[in-house]
mmCIF file of C-alpha atoms and ligand atoms in Angstrom:
data_model
loop_
_atom_site.group_PDB
_atom_site.id
_atom_site.type_symbol
_atom_site.label_atom_id
_atom_site.label_comp_id
_atom_site.label_asym_id
_atom_site.label_seq_id
_atom_site.Cartn_x
_atom_site.Cartn_y
_atom_site.Cartn_z
ATOM 1 C CA MET A 23 57.182 112.479 195.768
ATOM 2 C CA LEU A 24 56.980 108.990 197.172
ATOM 3 C CA GLU A 25 57.486 106.207 194.718
ATOM 4 C CA PHE A 26 55.192 103.252 194.464
ATOM 5 C CA PRO A 27 56.696 101.430 191.510
ATOM 6 C CA VAL A 28 54.297 98.511 191.336
ATOM 7 C CA VAL A 29 51.043 100.239 191.953
ATOM 8 C CA ASP A 30 48.477 100.840 189.310
ATOM 9 C CA ARG A 31 46.669 103.955 188.231
ATOM 10 C CA ARG A 32 44.199 103.818 191.053
ATOM 11 C CA PHE A 33 47.062 104.097 193.491
ATOM 12 C CA LYS A 34 48.484 107.036 191.684
ATOM 13 C CA ARG A 35 45.103 108.710 191.828
ATOM 14 C CA GLY A 36 45.096 107.953 195.552
ATOM 15 C CA LEU A 37 48.482 109.569 195.850
ATOM 16 C CA SER A 38 47.227 112.798 194.376
ATOM 17 C CA TYR A 39 44.361 112.782 196.887
ATOM 18 C CA LEU A 40 46.967 112.258 199.520
ATOM 19 C CA ALA A 41 48.955 115.248 198.300
ATOM 20 C CA VAL A 42 45.797 117.382 198.445
ATOM 21 C CA PHE A 43 45.060 116.074 201.917
ATOM 22 C CA MET A 44 48.541 117.011 203.066
ATOM 23 C CA VAL A 45 48.292 120.466 201.595
ATOM 24 C CA LEU A 46 44.850 120.979 203.103
ATOM 25 C CA GLY A 47 46.144 120.450 206.554
ATOM 26 C CA GLY A 48 47.181 116.850 206.974
ATOM 27 C CA PHE A 49 50.445 118.101 208.376
ATOM 28 C CA ALA A 50 49.100 121.303 209.810
ATOM 29 C CA GLY A 51 49.450 120.218 213.416
ATOM 30 C CA ALA A 52 46.910 120.231 216.197
ATOM 31 C CA SER A 53 44.107 122.037 214.403
ATOM 32 C CA GLY A 54 44.131 119.956 211.216
ATOM 33 C CA PRO A 55 43.324 116.289 210.792
ATOM 34 C CA PRO A 56 45.866 113.974 212.389
ATOM 35 C CA VAL A 57 49.067 113.304 210.492
ATOM 36 C CA SER A 58 48.589 110.356 208.217
ATOM 37 C CA PRO A 59 50.228 107.734 210.372
ATOM 38 C CA TYR A 60 51.490 105.662 207.461
ATOM 39 C CA MET A 61 53.656 108.546 206.396
ATOM 40 C CA ALA A 62 55.574 108.590 209.632
ATOM 41 C CA ASN A 63 58.710 106.537 210.175
ATOM 42 C CA GLU A 64 57.333 105.043 213.317
ATOM 43 C CA TYR A 65 54.290 103.010 212.595
ATOM 44 C CA SER A 66 52.818 99.717 213.641
ATOM 45 C CA PHE A 67 51.388 97.449 210.994
ATOM 46 C CA ALA A 68 48.874 95.906 213.413
ATOM 47 C CA LYS A 69 47.769 99.276 214.761
ATOM 48 C CA GLU A 70 47.210 100.577 211.264
ATOM 49 C CA PHE A 71 44.923 97.618 210.622
ATOM 50 C CA ALA A 72 43.208 97.753 214.005
ATOM 51 C CA ASP A 73 39.993 99.022 212.401
ATOM 52 C CA SER A 74 39.898 95.998 210.105
ATOM 53 C CA PHE A 75 41.253 92.818 211.696
ATOM 54 C CA LEU A 76 43.950 91.477 213.998
ATOM 55 C CA VAL A 77 47.377 90.978 212.476
ATOM 56 C CA GLY A 78 49.073 87.857 213.708
ATOM 57 C CA VAL A 79 52.381 86.060 213.456
ATOM 58 C CA ALA A 80 53.381 82.419 213.854
ATOM 59 C CA LEU A 81 56.058 81.979 216.506
ATOM 60 C CA ASN A 82 58.478 79.175 217.248
ATOM 61 C CA GLU A 83 60.662 78.355 220.220
ATOM 62 C CA GLU A 84 63.600 80.331 218.869
ATOM 63 C CA HIS A 85 61.436 83.448 219.123
ATOM 64 C CA THR A 86 59.623 82.886 222.363
ATOM 65 C CA ASN A 87 62.795 82.245 224.338
ATOM 66 C CA GLY A 88 63.001 86.030 224.051
ATOM 67 C CA GLN A 89 66.743 86.113 223.370
ATOM 68 C CA ASP A 90 66.632 87.915 220.045
ATOM 69 C CA ASN A 91 65.878 91.554 220.736
ATOM 70 C CA ARG A 92 65.311 92.379 217.120
ATOM 71 C CA ILE A 93 62.608 89.739 216.913
ATOM 72 C CA ASN A 94 61.150 90.883 220.239
ATOM 73 C CA SER A 95 60.716 94.443 219.094
ATOM 74 C CA LEU A 96 59.465 93.451 215.666
ATOM 75 C CA VAL A 97 56.772 91.236 217.191
ATOM 76 C CA GLU A 98 55.893 93.847 219.789
ATOM 77 C CA LYS A 99 55.642 96.658 217.315
ATOM 78 C CA HIS A 100 53.920 95.157 214.312
ATOM 79 C CA PHE A 101 51.658 92.362 215.530
ATOM 80 C CA ASN A 102 48.761 91.977 217.925
ATOM 81 C CA ALA A 103 48.136 88.244 217.625
ATOM 82 C CA SER A 104 50.209 85.081 217.689
ATOM 83 C CA THR A 105 49.881 81.436 216.713
ATOM 84 C CA ALA A 106 52.075 78.579 217.873
ATOM 85 C CA GLU A 107 53.799 77.446 214.679
ATOM 86 C CA ASN A 108 54.832 74.095 216.123
ATOM 87 C CA VAL A 109 54.969 74.002 219.912
ATOM 88 C CA MET A 110 51.313 73.166 220.505
ATOM 89 C CA LYS A 111 51.092 70.275 218.098
ATOM 90 C CA TRP A 112 50.313 66.875 219.572
ATOM 91 C CA GLU A 113 53.843 65.479 219.118
ATOM 92 C CA VAL A 114 55.164 68.288 221.314
ATOM 93 C CA MET A 115 52.321 68.505 223.848
ATOM 94 C CA GLN A 116 51.898 64.783 224.486
ATOM 95 C CA PRO A 117 54.783 62.844 222.980
ATOM 96 C CA ALA A 118 53.952 59.681 224.928
ATOM 97 C CA GLU A 119 50.639 58.547 226.346
ATOM 98 C CA ALA A 120 49.486 60.785 229.213
ATOM 99 C CA ARG A 121 52.941 62.395 229.396
ATOM 100 C CA PHE A 122 52.267 66.036 228.718
ATOM 101 C CA ASP A 123 55.106 68.459 228.101
ATOM 102 C CA PHE A 124 54.190 72.102 228.551
ATOM 103 C CA ARG A 125 57.667 73.592 228.560
ATOM 104 C CA ALA A 126 57.631 75.061 225.062
ATOM 105 C CA SER A 127 53.936 75.926 225.008
ATOM 106 C CA ASP A 128 54.145 77.704 228.380
ATOM 107 C CA LYS A 129 56.956 79.844 227.004
ATOM 108 C CA PHE A 130 54.975 80.645 223.877
ATOM 109 C CA VAL A 131 51.909 81.580 225.901
ATOM 110 C CA SER A 132 53.685 83.744 228.451
ATOM 111 C CA TYR A 133 55.732 85.467 225.743
ATOM 112 C CA SER A 134 52.548 86.242 223.806
ATOM 113 C CA LYS A 135 50.689 87.297 226.927
ATOM 114 C CA ASN A 136 53.459 89.655 228.011
ATOM 115 C CA LYS A 137 53.317 91.310 224.646
ATOM 116 C CA GLY A 138 49.522 91.646 224.836
ATOM 117 C CA LEU A 139 48.917 89.418 221.830
ATOM 118 C CA SER A 140 45.663 87.646 221.136
ATOM 119 C CA ILE A 141 46.713 83.980 221.196
ATOM 120 C CA THR A 142 45.699 81.119 218.915
ATOM 121 C CA GLY A 143 46.389 77.521 219.900
ATOM 122 C CA HIS A 144 47.347 75.393 216.916
ATOM 123 C CA THR A 145 46.230 72.634 216.709
ATOM 124 C CA LEU A 146 44.301 69.970 218.630
ATOM 125 C CA VAL A 147 43.257 67.297 216.126
ATOM 126 C CA TRP A 148 45.304 66.734 212.978
ATOM 127 C CA HIS A 149 46.636 63.776 211.009
ATOM 128 C CA GLN A 150 50.151 65.268 210.956
ATOM 129 C CA GLN A 151 52.702 65.860 213.718
ATOM 130 C CA THR A 152 50.755 63.409 215.847
ATOM 131 C CA PRO A 153 52.657 60.424 217.241
ATOM 132 C CA ASP A 154 51.815 56.901 216.036
ATOM 133 C CA TRP A 155 50.935 55.666 219.524
ATOM 134 C CA VAL A 156 47.782 57.779 219.462
ATOM 135 C CA PHE A 157 46.204 55.456 216.911
ATOM 136 C CA VAL A 158 47.414 52.124 218.297
ATOM 137 C CA GLY A 159 45.732 49.977 220.931
ATOM 138 C CA PRO A 160 47.415 47.989 223.723
ATOM 139 C CA ASP A 161 47.467 44.899 221.482
ATOM 140 C CA GLY A 162 49.435 46.696 218.796
ATOM 141 C CA LYS A 163 46.380 46.796 216.536
ATOM 142 C CA PRO A 164 44.557 49.997 215.558
ATOM 143 C CA ALA A 165 42.964 51.620 218.597
ATOM 144 C CA SER A 166 39.221 51.177 219.080
ATOM 145 C CA ARG A 167 36.808 54.059 218.539
ATOM 146 C CA GLN A 168 36.305 54.312 222.297
ATOM 147 C CA LEU A 169 40.019 54.402 223.067
ATOM 148 C CA LEU A 170 40.797 57.007 220.426
ATOM 149 C CA LEU A 171 37.870 59.161 221.563
ATOM 150 C CA SER A 172 39.047 59.008 225.147
ATOM 151 C CA ARG A 173 42.586 59.986 224.073
ATOM 152 C CA MET A 174 41.187 62.864 222.055
ATOM 153 C CA GLU A 175 39.119 64.024 225.007
ATOM 154 C CA LEU A 176 41.995 63.841 227.473
ATOM 155 C CA HIS A 177 44.291 65.705 225.095
ATOM 156 C CA ILE A 178 41.838 68.513 224.400
ATOM 157 C CA LYS A 179 40.802 68.817 228.032
ATOM 158 C CA THR A 180 44.372 68.933 229.285
ATOM 159 C CA VAL A 181 45.840 71.254 226.685
ATOM 160 C CA MET A 182 42.932 73.692 226.494
ATOM 161 C CA GLY A 183 42.335 73.484 230.218
ATOM 162 C CA ARG A 184 45.850 74.644 230.985
ATOM 163 C CA TYR A 185 45.383 77.849 229.031
ATOM 164 C CA LYS A 186 41.718 78.442 229.735
ATOM 165 C CA GLY A 187 40.936 82.132 229.693
ATOM 166 C CA ILE A 188 44.376 82.945 228.262
ATOM 167 C CA ILE A 189 44.268 81.447 224.790
ATOM 168 C CA ASN A 190 41.460 83.179 222.921
ATOM 169 C CA SER A 191 41.068 80.931 219.931
ATOM 170 C CA TRP A 192 41.844 77.379 218.891
ATOM 171 C CA ASP A 193 42.317 75.581 215.611
ATOM 172 C CA VAL A 194 40.361 72.612 216.899
ATOM 173 C CA VAL A 195 40.500 70.424 213.807
ATOM 174 C CA ASN A 196 43.071 70.899 211.072
ATOM 175 C CA GLU A 197 42.886 69.708 207.461
ATOM 176 C CA ALA A 198 39.994 67.243 207.654
ATOM 177 C CA LEU A 199 39.042 67.709 203.999
ATOM 178 C CA ASP A 200 40.374 66.305 200.752
ATOM 179 C CA GLU A 201 40.762 68.446 197.662
ATOM 180 C CA ASP A 202 37.411 67.201 196.324
ATOM 181 C CA GLY A 203 35.641 68.363 199.483
ATOM 182 C CA ALA A 204 35.044 64.893 200.910
ATOM 183 C CA LEU A 205 36.352 63.992 204.348
ATOM 184 C CA ARG A 206 40.007 62.999 204.321
ATOM 185 C CA ASP A 207 40.640 59.347 204.981
ATOM 186 C CA SER A 208 42.737 60.017 208.073
ATOM 187 C CA LYS A 209 43.278 57.661 210.984
ATOM 188 C CA TRP A 210 40.995 59.860 213.039
ATOM 189 C CA ARG A 211 38.163 59.283 210.629
ATOM 190 C CA ARG A 212 38.924 55.638 209.906
ATOM 191 C CA ILE A 213 38.925 54.708 213.572
ATOM 192 C CA ILE A 214 36.313 57.020 215.073
ATOM 193 C CA GLY A 215 34.061 57.624 212.082
ATOM 194 C CA ASP A 216 32.838 60.836 210.425
ATOM 195 C CA ASP A 217 31.696 62.247 213.742
ATOM 196 C CA TYR A 218 35.271 62.678 215.019
ATOM 197 C CA ILE A 219 35.105 66.350 214.036
ATOM 198 C CA ALA A 220 31.885 66.938 215.960
ATOM 199 C CA LYS A 221 33.395 65.174 218.958
ATOM 200 C CA ALA A 222 36.532 67.323 218.851
ATOM 201 C CA PHE A 223 34.432 70.494 218.894
ATOM 202 C CA GLU A 224 32.282 69.131 221.722
ATOM 203 C CA PHE A 225 35.321 68.303 223.839
ATOM 204 C CA ALA A 226 36.771 71.725 223.080
ATOM 205 C CA THR A 227 33.552 73.474 224.067
ATOM 206 C CA ALA A 228 33.503 71.578 227.341
ATOM 207 C CA ALA A 229 37.163 72.420 228.014
ATOM 208 C CA ASP A 230 36.708 76.173 227.538
ATOM 209 C CA PRO A 231 33.195 77.402 226.751
ATOM 210 C CA ASP A 232 34.465 80.915 226.079
ATOM 211 C CA ALA A 233 37.192 80.071 223.583
ATOM 212 C CA GLU A 234 36.643 80.759 219.891
ATOM 213 C CA LEU A 235 36.736 77.460 218.045
ATOM 214 C CA TYR A 236 37.890 77.251 214.441
ATOM 215 C CA TYR A 237 38.059 74.658 211.710
ATOM 216 C CA ASN A 238 41.321 75.226 209.775
ATOM 217 C CA ASP A 239 42.397 74.011 206.322
ATOM 218 C CA TYR A 240 44.403 74.863 203.187
ATOM 219 C CA ASN A 241 43.213 75.388 199.605
ATOM 220 C CA LEU A 242 39.823 76.516 200.830
ATOM 221 C CA PHE A 243 39.663 78.964 197.923
ATOM 222 C CA LYS A 244 39.032 75.967 195.636
ATOM 223 C CA ARG A 245 35.375 75.574 194.783
ATOM 224 C CA THR A 246 35.248 71.873 195.599
ATOM 225 C CA LYS A 247 36.978 72.279 198.936
ATOM 226 C CA ARG A 248 34.981 75.416 199.766
ATOM 227 C CA ASN A 249 31.756 73.501 199.180
ATOM 228 C CA GLY A 250 33.039 70.630 201.282
ATOM 229 C CA ALA A 251 33.834 73.006 204.139
ATOM 230 C CA VAL A 252 30.408 74.623 203.857
ATOM 231 C CA ARG A 253 28.717 71.187 203.994
ATOM 232 C CA LEU A 254 30.853 70.096 206.926
ATOM 233 C CA ILE A 255 30.421 73.181 209.074
ATOM 234 C CA ARG A 256 26.766 73.640 208.197
ATOM 235 C CA SER A 257 26.038 70.109 209.409
ATOM 236 C CA LEU A 258 27.940 70.784 212.637
ATOM 237 C CA LEU A 259 25.970 73.970 213.217
ATOM 238 C CA GLU A 260 22.709 72.140 212.518
ATOM 239 C CA GLU A 261 23.643 69.632 215.203
ATOM 240 C CA GLY A 262 24.028 72.547 217.598
ATOM 241 C CA ILE A 263 27.812 72.313 217.749
ATOM 242 C CA ARG A 264 29.612 75.529 218.570
ATOM 243 C CA VAL A 265 31.914 76.643 215.765
ATOM 244 C CA LYS A 266 33.127 80.223 215.695
ATOM 245 C CA GLY A 267 34.836 80.261 212.368
ATOM 246 C CA ILE A 268 36.887 78.875 209.556
ATOM 247 C CA GLY A 269 40.618 79.355 209.207
ATOM 248 C CA MET A 270 41.906 79.671 205.655
ATOM 249 C CA GLN A 271 45.592 78.784 205.768
ATOM 250 C CA ALA A 272 46.655 80.849 202.727
ATOM 251 C CA HIS A 273 49.930 79.248 201.676
ATOM 252 C CA TYR A 274 50.000 80.979 198.331
ATOM 253 C CA ALA A 275 52.404 81.826 195.512
ATOM 254 C CA LEU A 276 52.774 84.442 192.765
ATOM 255 C CA ASP A 277 50.134 82.751 190.632
ATOM 256 C CA TYR A 278 48.531 80.483 193.181
ATOM 257 C CA PRO A 279 45.658 80.821 193.358
ATOM 258 C CA ASN A 280 45.277 82.067 189.855
ATOM 259 C CA ASP A 281 42.351 84.273 190.693
ATOM 260 C CA VAL A 282 42.061 85.993 194.073
ATOM 261 C CA ASN A 283 38.302 86.295 193.530
ATOM 262 C CA GLU A 284 38.111 82.625 194.441
ATOM 263 C CA ILE A 285 39.420 83.568 197.889
ATOM 264 C CA ALA A 286 36.783 86.285 198.162
ATOM 265 C CA ALA A 287 34.073 83.800 197.150
ATOM 266 C CA SER A 288 35.114 81.455 199.979
ATOM 267 C CA ILE A 289 35.228 84.248 202.544
ATOM 268 C CA LYS A 290 31.694 85.220 201.530
ATOM 269 C CA ALA A 291 30.425 81.633 201.550
ATOM 270 C CA PHE A 292 31.800 81.009 205.056
ATOM 271 C CA SER A 293 30.647 84.316 206.389
ATOM 272 C CA SER A 294 27.114 83.738 205.114
ATOM 273 C CA LEU A 295 26.976 80.722 207.444
ATOM 274 C CA GLY A 296 27.390 83.228 210.247
ATOM 275 C CA LEU A 297 31.046 82.305 210.759
ATOM 276 C CA ALA A 298 34.118 84.417 211.272
ATOM 277 C CA VAL A 299 36.915 83.889 208.778
ATOM 278 C CA ALA A 300 40.544 83.976 209.825
ATOM 279 C CA ILE A 301 43.397 84.038 207.340
ATOM 280 C CA THR A 302 45.543 81.810 209.489
ATOM 281 C CA GLU A 303 48.813 81.012 207.724
ATOM 282 C CA LEU A 304 49.626 83.620 205.128
ATOM 283 C CA ASP A 305 52.729 83.404 202.968
ATOM 284 C CA VAL A 306 53.427 84.012 199.282
ATOM 285 C CA SER A 307 56.198 81.891 197.811
ATOM 286 C CA VAL A 308 58.130 83.395 194.909
ATOM 287 C CA LEU A 309 59.458 79.974 193.892
ATOM 288 C CA SER A 310 58.005 77.512 191.400
ATOM 289 C CA PHE A 311 56.151 74.559 192.673
ATOM 290 C CA PRO A 312 57.779 71.327 191.506
ATOM 291 C CA GLU A 313 55.928 69.849 188.550
ATOM 292 C CA GLY A 314 53.653 66.963 189.331
ATOM 293 C CA GLU A 315 53.186 67.997 192.959
ATOM 294 C CA GLU A 316 49.874 69.336 194.090
ATOM 295 C CA ALA A 317 50.226 72.886 195.392
ATOM 296 C CA GLY A 318 48.596 73.493 198.731
ATOM 297 C CA ALA A 319 50.192 72.775 202.066
ATOM 298 C CA ASP A 320 50.493 69.009 202.468
ATOM 299 C CA ILE A 321 53.430 68.849 204.852
ATOM 300 C CA GLY A 322 53.917 65.226 203.788
ATOM 301 C CA ILE A 323 55.637 66.493 200.608
ATOM 302 C CA ASN A 324 59.379 66.521 201.255
ATOM 303 C CA LEU A 325 61.488 66.781 198.095
ATOM 304 C CA SER A 326 65.234 67.062 197.994
ATOM 305 C CA LEU A 327 66.799 70.221 196.705
ATOM 306 C CA SER A 328 66.955 70.938 192.984
ATOM 307 C CA GLU A 329 69.172 73.977 192.332
ATOM 308 C CA LYS A 330 67.181 74.689 189.180
ATOM 309 C CA LEU A 331 64.161 75.357 191.334
ATOM 310 C CA ASN A 332 66.165 77.559 193.697
ATOM 311 C CA PRO A 333 67.008 80.525 191.474
ATOM 312 C CA TYR A 334 67.081 83.382 194.000
ATOM 313 C CA SER A 335 69.565 82.210 196.578
ATOM 314 C CA ARG A 336 71.606 85.372 196.009
ATOM 315 C CA GLY A 337 68.743 87.831 196.010
ATOM 316 C CA LEU A 338 65.385 88.582 194.461
ATOM 317 C CA PRO A 339 65.354 90.235 191.020
ATOM 318 C CA ALA A 340 63.337 93.456 190.797
ATOM 319 C CA ASN A 341 60.777 92.014 188.366
ATOM 320 C CA VAL A 342 59.961 89.158 190.744
ATOM 321 C CA ARG A 343 59.740 91.562 193.668
ATOM 322 C CA LYS A 344 57.207 93.566 191.702
ATOM 323 C CA ARG A 345 55.081 90.496 191.091
ATOM 324 C CA PHE A 346 55.366 89.623 194.767
ATOM 325 C CA GLU A 347 54.169 93.068 195.809
ATOM 326 C CA LYS A 348 51.351 93.016 193.302
ATOM 327 C CA ARG A 349 50.205 89.664 194.616
ATOM 328 C CA TYR A 350 50.220 90.838 198.250
ATOM 329 C CA LEU A 351 48.340 93.980 197.301
ATOM 330 C CA GLU A 352 45.733 91.900 195.470
ATOM 331 C CA LEU A 353 45.350 89.635 198.476
ATOM 332 C CA PHE A 354 45.027 92.516 200.914
ATOM 333 C CA GLU A 355 42.526 94.169 198.639
ATOM 334 C CA VAL A 356 40.351 91.087 199.129
ATOM 335 C CA PHE A 357 40.978 91.012 202.881
ATOM 336 C CA ILE A 358 40.244 94.704 203.315
ATOM 337 C CA GLU A 359 37.103 94.547 201.203
ATOM 338 C CA ASN A 360 35.901 91.664 203.340
ATOM 339 C CA HIS A 361 37.191 93.023 206.632
ATOM 340 C CA GLU A 362 33.822 92.659 208.311
ATOM 341 C CA ALA A 363 33.961 88.918 207.814
ATOM 342 C CA ILE A 364 37.630 88.587 208.762
ATOM 343 C CA SER A 365 38.719 88.323 212.371
ATOM 344 C CA ARG A 366 42.456 88.021 211.835
ATOM 345 C CA VAL A 367 45.205 87.816 209.223
ATOM 346 C CA THR A 368 48.218 85.867 210.467
ATOM 347 C CA PHE A 369 51.564 85.649 208.689
ATOM 348 C CA TRP A 370 53.152 82.213 208.874
ATOM 349 C CA GLY A 371 56.508 83.300 210.263
ATOM 350 C CA VAL A 372 58.230 86.402 211.605
ATOM 351 C CA HIS A 373 60.477 87.044 208.616
ATOM 352 C CA ASP A 374 61.725 85.402 205.426
ATOM 353 C CA GLY A 375 64.576 83.705 207.244
ATOM 354 C CA TYR A 376 62.150 81.813 209.458
ATOM 355 C CA SER A 377 59.595 80.821 206.860
ATOM 356 C CA TRP A 378 58.826 77.132 206.442
ATOM 357 C CA ARG A 379 58.602 77.841 202.702
ATOM 358 C CA ASN A 380 62.415 77.714 202.585
ATOM 359 C CA ASN A 381 62.021 74.011 203.285
ATOM 360 C CA TRP A 382 58.651 73.108 201.872
ATOM 361 C CA PRO A 383 57.832 71.541 199.475
ATOM 362 C CA MET A 384 61.566 71.289 198.866
ATOM 363 C CA ARG A 385 64.327 71.429 201.427
ATOM 364 C CA GLY A 386 66.992 74.119 201.430
ATOM 365 C CA ARG A 387 65.652 76.779 199.050
ATOM 366 C CA THR A 388 65.757 80.538 199.546
ATOM 367 C CA ASP A 389 62.257 81.949 199.492
ATOM 368 C CA TYR A 390 60.912 85.450 200.232
ATOM 369 C CA PRO A 391 57.303 84.854 201.254
ATOM 370 C CA LEU A 392 56.767 87.303 204.130
ATOM 371 C CA VAL A 393 56.608 91.059 204.652
ATOM 372 C CA PHE A 394 59.784 91.312 206.746
ATOM 373 C CA ASP A 395 63.151 90.492 205.166
ATOM 374 C CA ARG A 396 65.859 88.214 206.551
ATOM 375 C CA LYS A 397 67.238 91.015 208.672
ATOM 376 C CA GLY A 398 63.811 91.598 210.182
ATOM 377 C CA LYS A 399 63.411 94.849 208.293
ATOM 378 C CA PRO A 400 59.976 95.735 206.932
ATOM 379 C CA LYS A 401 59.852 95.406 203.156
ATOM 380 C CA PRO A 402 58.660 98.573 201.331
ATOM 381 C CA LEU A 403 55.507 96.529 200.688
ATOM 382 C CA LEU A 404 54.413 96.990 204.283
ATOM 383 C CA LYS A 405 53.703 100.680 203.864
ATOM 384 C CA LYS A 406 51.969 100.028 200.563
ATOM 385 C CA LEU A 407 49.597 97.634 202.292
ATOM 386 C CA ILE A 408 48.834 100.250 204.920
ATOM 387 C CA TRP A 409 48.367 102.828 202.240
ATOM 388 C CA LEU A 410 45.945 100.540 200.434
ATOM 389 C CA LYS A 411 43.959 99.983 203.609
ATOM 390 C CA ASN A 412 43.708 103.679 204.361
ATOM 391 C CA LYS A 413 42.628 104.365 200.830
ATOM 392 C CA LYS A 414 39.920 101.715 200.866
ATOM 393 C CA ARG A 415 38.657 102.367 204.381
ATOM 394 C CA ARG A 416 38.499 106.115 204.281
HETATM 395 C C1 XIL B 527 54.403 73.688 209.400
HETATM 396 C C2 XIL B 527 55.496 74.439 210.130
HETATM 397 O O1 XIL B 527 55.556 75.737 209.624
HETATM 398 C C3 XIL B 527 56.822 73.737 209.932
HETATM 399 O O2 XIL B 527 57.829 74.346 210.729
HETATM 400 C C4 XIL B 527 56.701 72.271 210.309
HETATM 401 O O3 XIL B 527 57.896 71.598 210.012
HETATM 402 C C5 XIL B 527 55.551 71.608 209.572
HETATM 403 O O4 XIL B 527 54.362 72.336 209.799
HETATM 404 N N1 XIL B 527 49.616 73.648 207.702
HETATM 405 C C6 XIL B 527 49.572 73.824 209.061
HETATM 406 C C7 XIL B 527 50.803 74.174 209.790
HETATM 407 O O5 XIL B 527 48.481 73.808 209.637
HETATM 408 O O6 XIL B 527 50.839 73.624 211.071
HETATM 409 C C8 XIL B 527 52.038 73.759 209.026
HETATM 410 O O7 XIL B 527 53.167 74.270 209.713
HETATM 411 C C9 XIL B 527 51.987 74.238 207.613
HETATM 412 C C10 XIL B 527 50.800 73.683 206.887
#
C-alpha cells in the first residue's frame, strides 16, 4: 500500500476508493477506465492539473541559457507556463534612458516559446528594481509628471511591443498597495499622481490589445489589502480600463498566512469582480521570519545571516517536512476548490536551490520552499498534490 504519512482521514478514505477503483478495472487495460496517471512513474505535474489551471515556473538567466539538461527536462516535463523572475524588470530592460537591452529577455522568451510555455512578462511598473534615473529630470530634480508618463509609455510600448503576440500575459503594475489597502507612496504615485496605475494599463492595452493584463501584489489575503485591491481594480474597471486579473504573489510560510480561508476569501472577492486570479509567485518558507520584520515580500528587507534562524542547513527534519506538506496540501485544496477562478499557479523558482527565499529576508539561509528538491527531484509532495486534485475533481 502506498504511504501518505501526512494526510488526514479523508485522504485515507480516498485511498480506499482508489484501491476499489484499481480492483474494478483501473489497471485492467484497454477496456477499463484509463490507468490513474498519478500512479505511474512518468507523469507531468502540469498535465495532471490541465483541467484546473496552468502550472508555471519562474525562470532566470541560468535556466534559460539552456545549458543545464536536468533543468531543461524538469521545466519541459512539469510546467506549462513561465514567468521572468528577473530578466524583464526595468533595471534589466532599460538600464539607461532609451537604451534597451533585450539580450536576457529574448533568451527567456525563446526558451519558453520552444518549450510551448504560456509566458508572463514580469513586470512593467514597479517601485523596485527600477533605476533612479527614471524618476529624475534633466535638472537633477524629480522628473515632472509629463516626463515620467512619457518614460512609462515608451518603456511599456517598447518592451510589450517586442513580444506582442508571444507573451500572453503581463504583470503591468506590481505592488502598488500598502498593507492598509491605501496606495503606496511610491515615486510613481508621488510624481504622476494616483492615476499612474490607470495610465500604465492604458499604455499596455495600446501596446498589445490582446495581452492579458494583471495587477500583481503580495499579502493580498489580508482583509485590508484585499479591500484595497478591490477598490483599486473596481475603479479602474468603472473607468473602462481593461484589466484581466489580479496576481496574488503567495510568498507564504508554514503558518503564514495563519488561515488559508483568507486566501480563499480574496480569490472569491477578486473573481466576483469578473477578474481572473493568478497565483503568481508561490513558495512556502520553512524558516522563521525574523522578529520585528513584517512578513510579506518587501524585497527592500535585507538582513544579514543569523545562524540561529538558519536551523536546517544540513537537512530538513521529518516533523518540519510534514508541516510543509500539510501546508502545501491546504493551499492546493483552496486552489483546486477555486479552480474556476484561477488561471494559473506559478512556483517562484525551479527548485529549492534556486529559490530567492534562501536569501530573503535574510541572506545565506537554507530554505526548502518549492516542490522540487536541490537536485531537481520531485518531492513526494508532488504526487500527493496530484492525488488531492484527482480526488477533488472526480
Ligand atoms: C525577487 C527575485 O526572486 C529575486 O531574485 C530578486 O533578487 C528580487 O526580486 N515580488 C516580486 C518579485 O514581484 O519580482 C520578487 O522577485 C519577489 C517579490
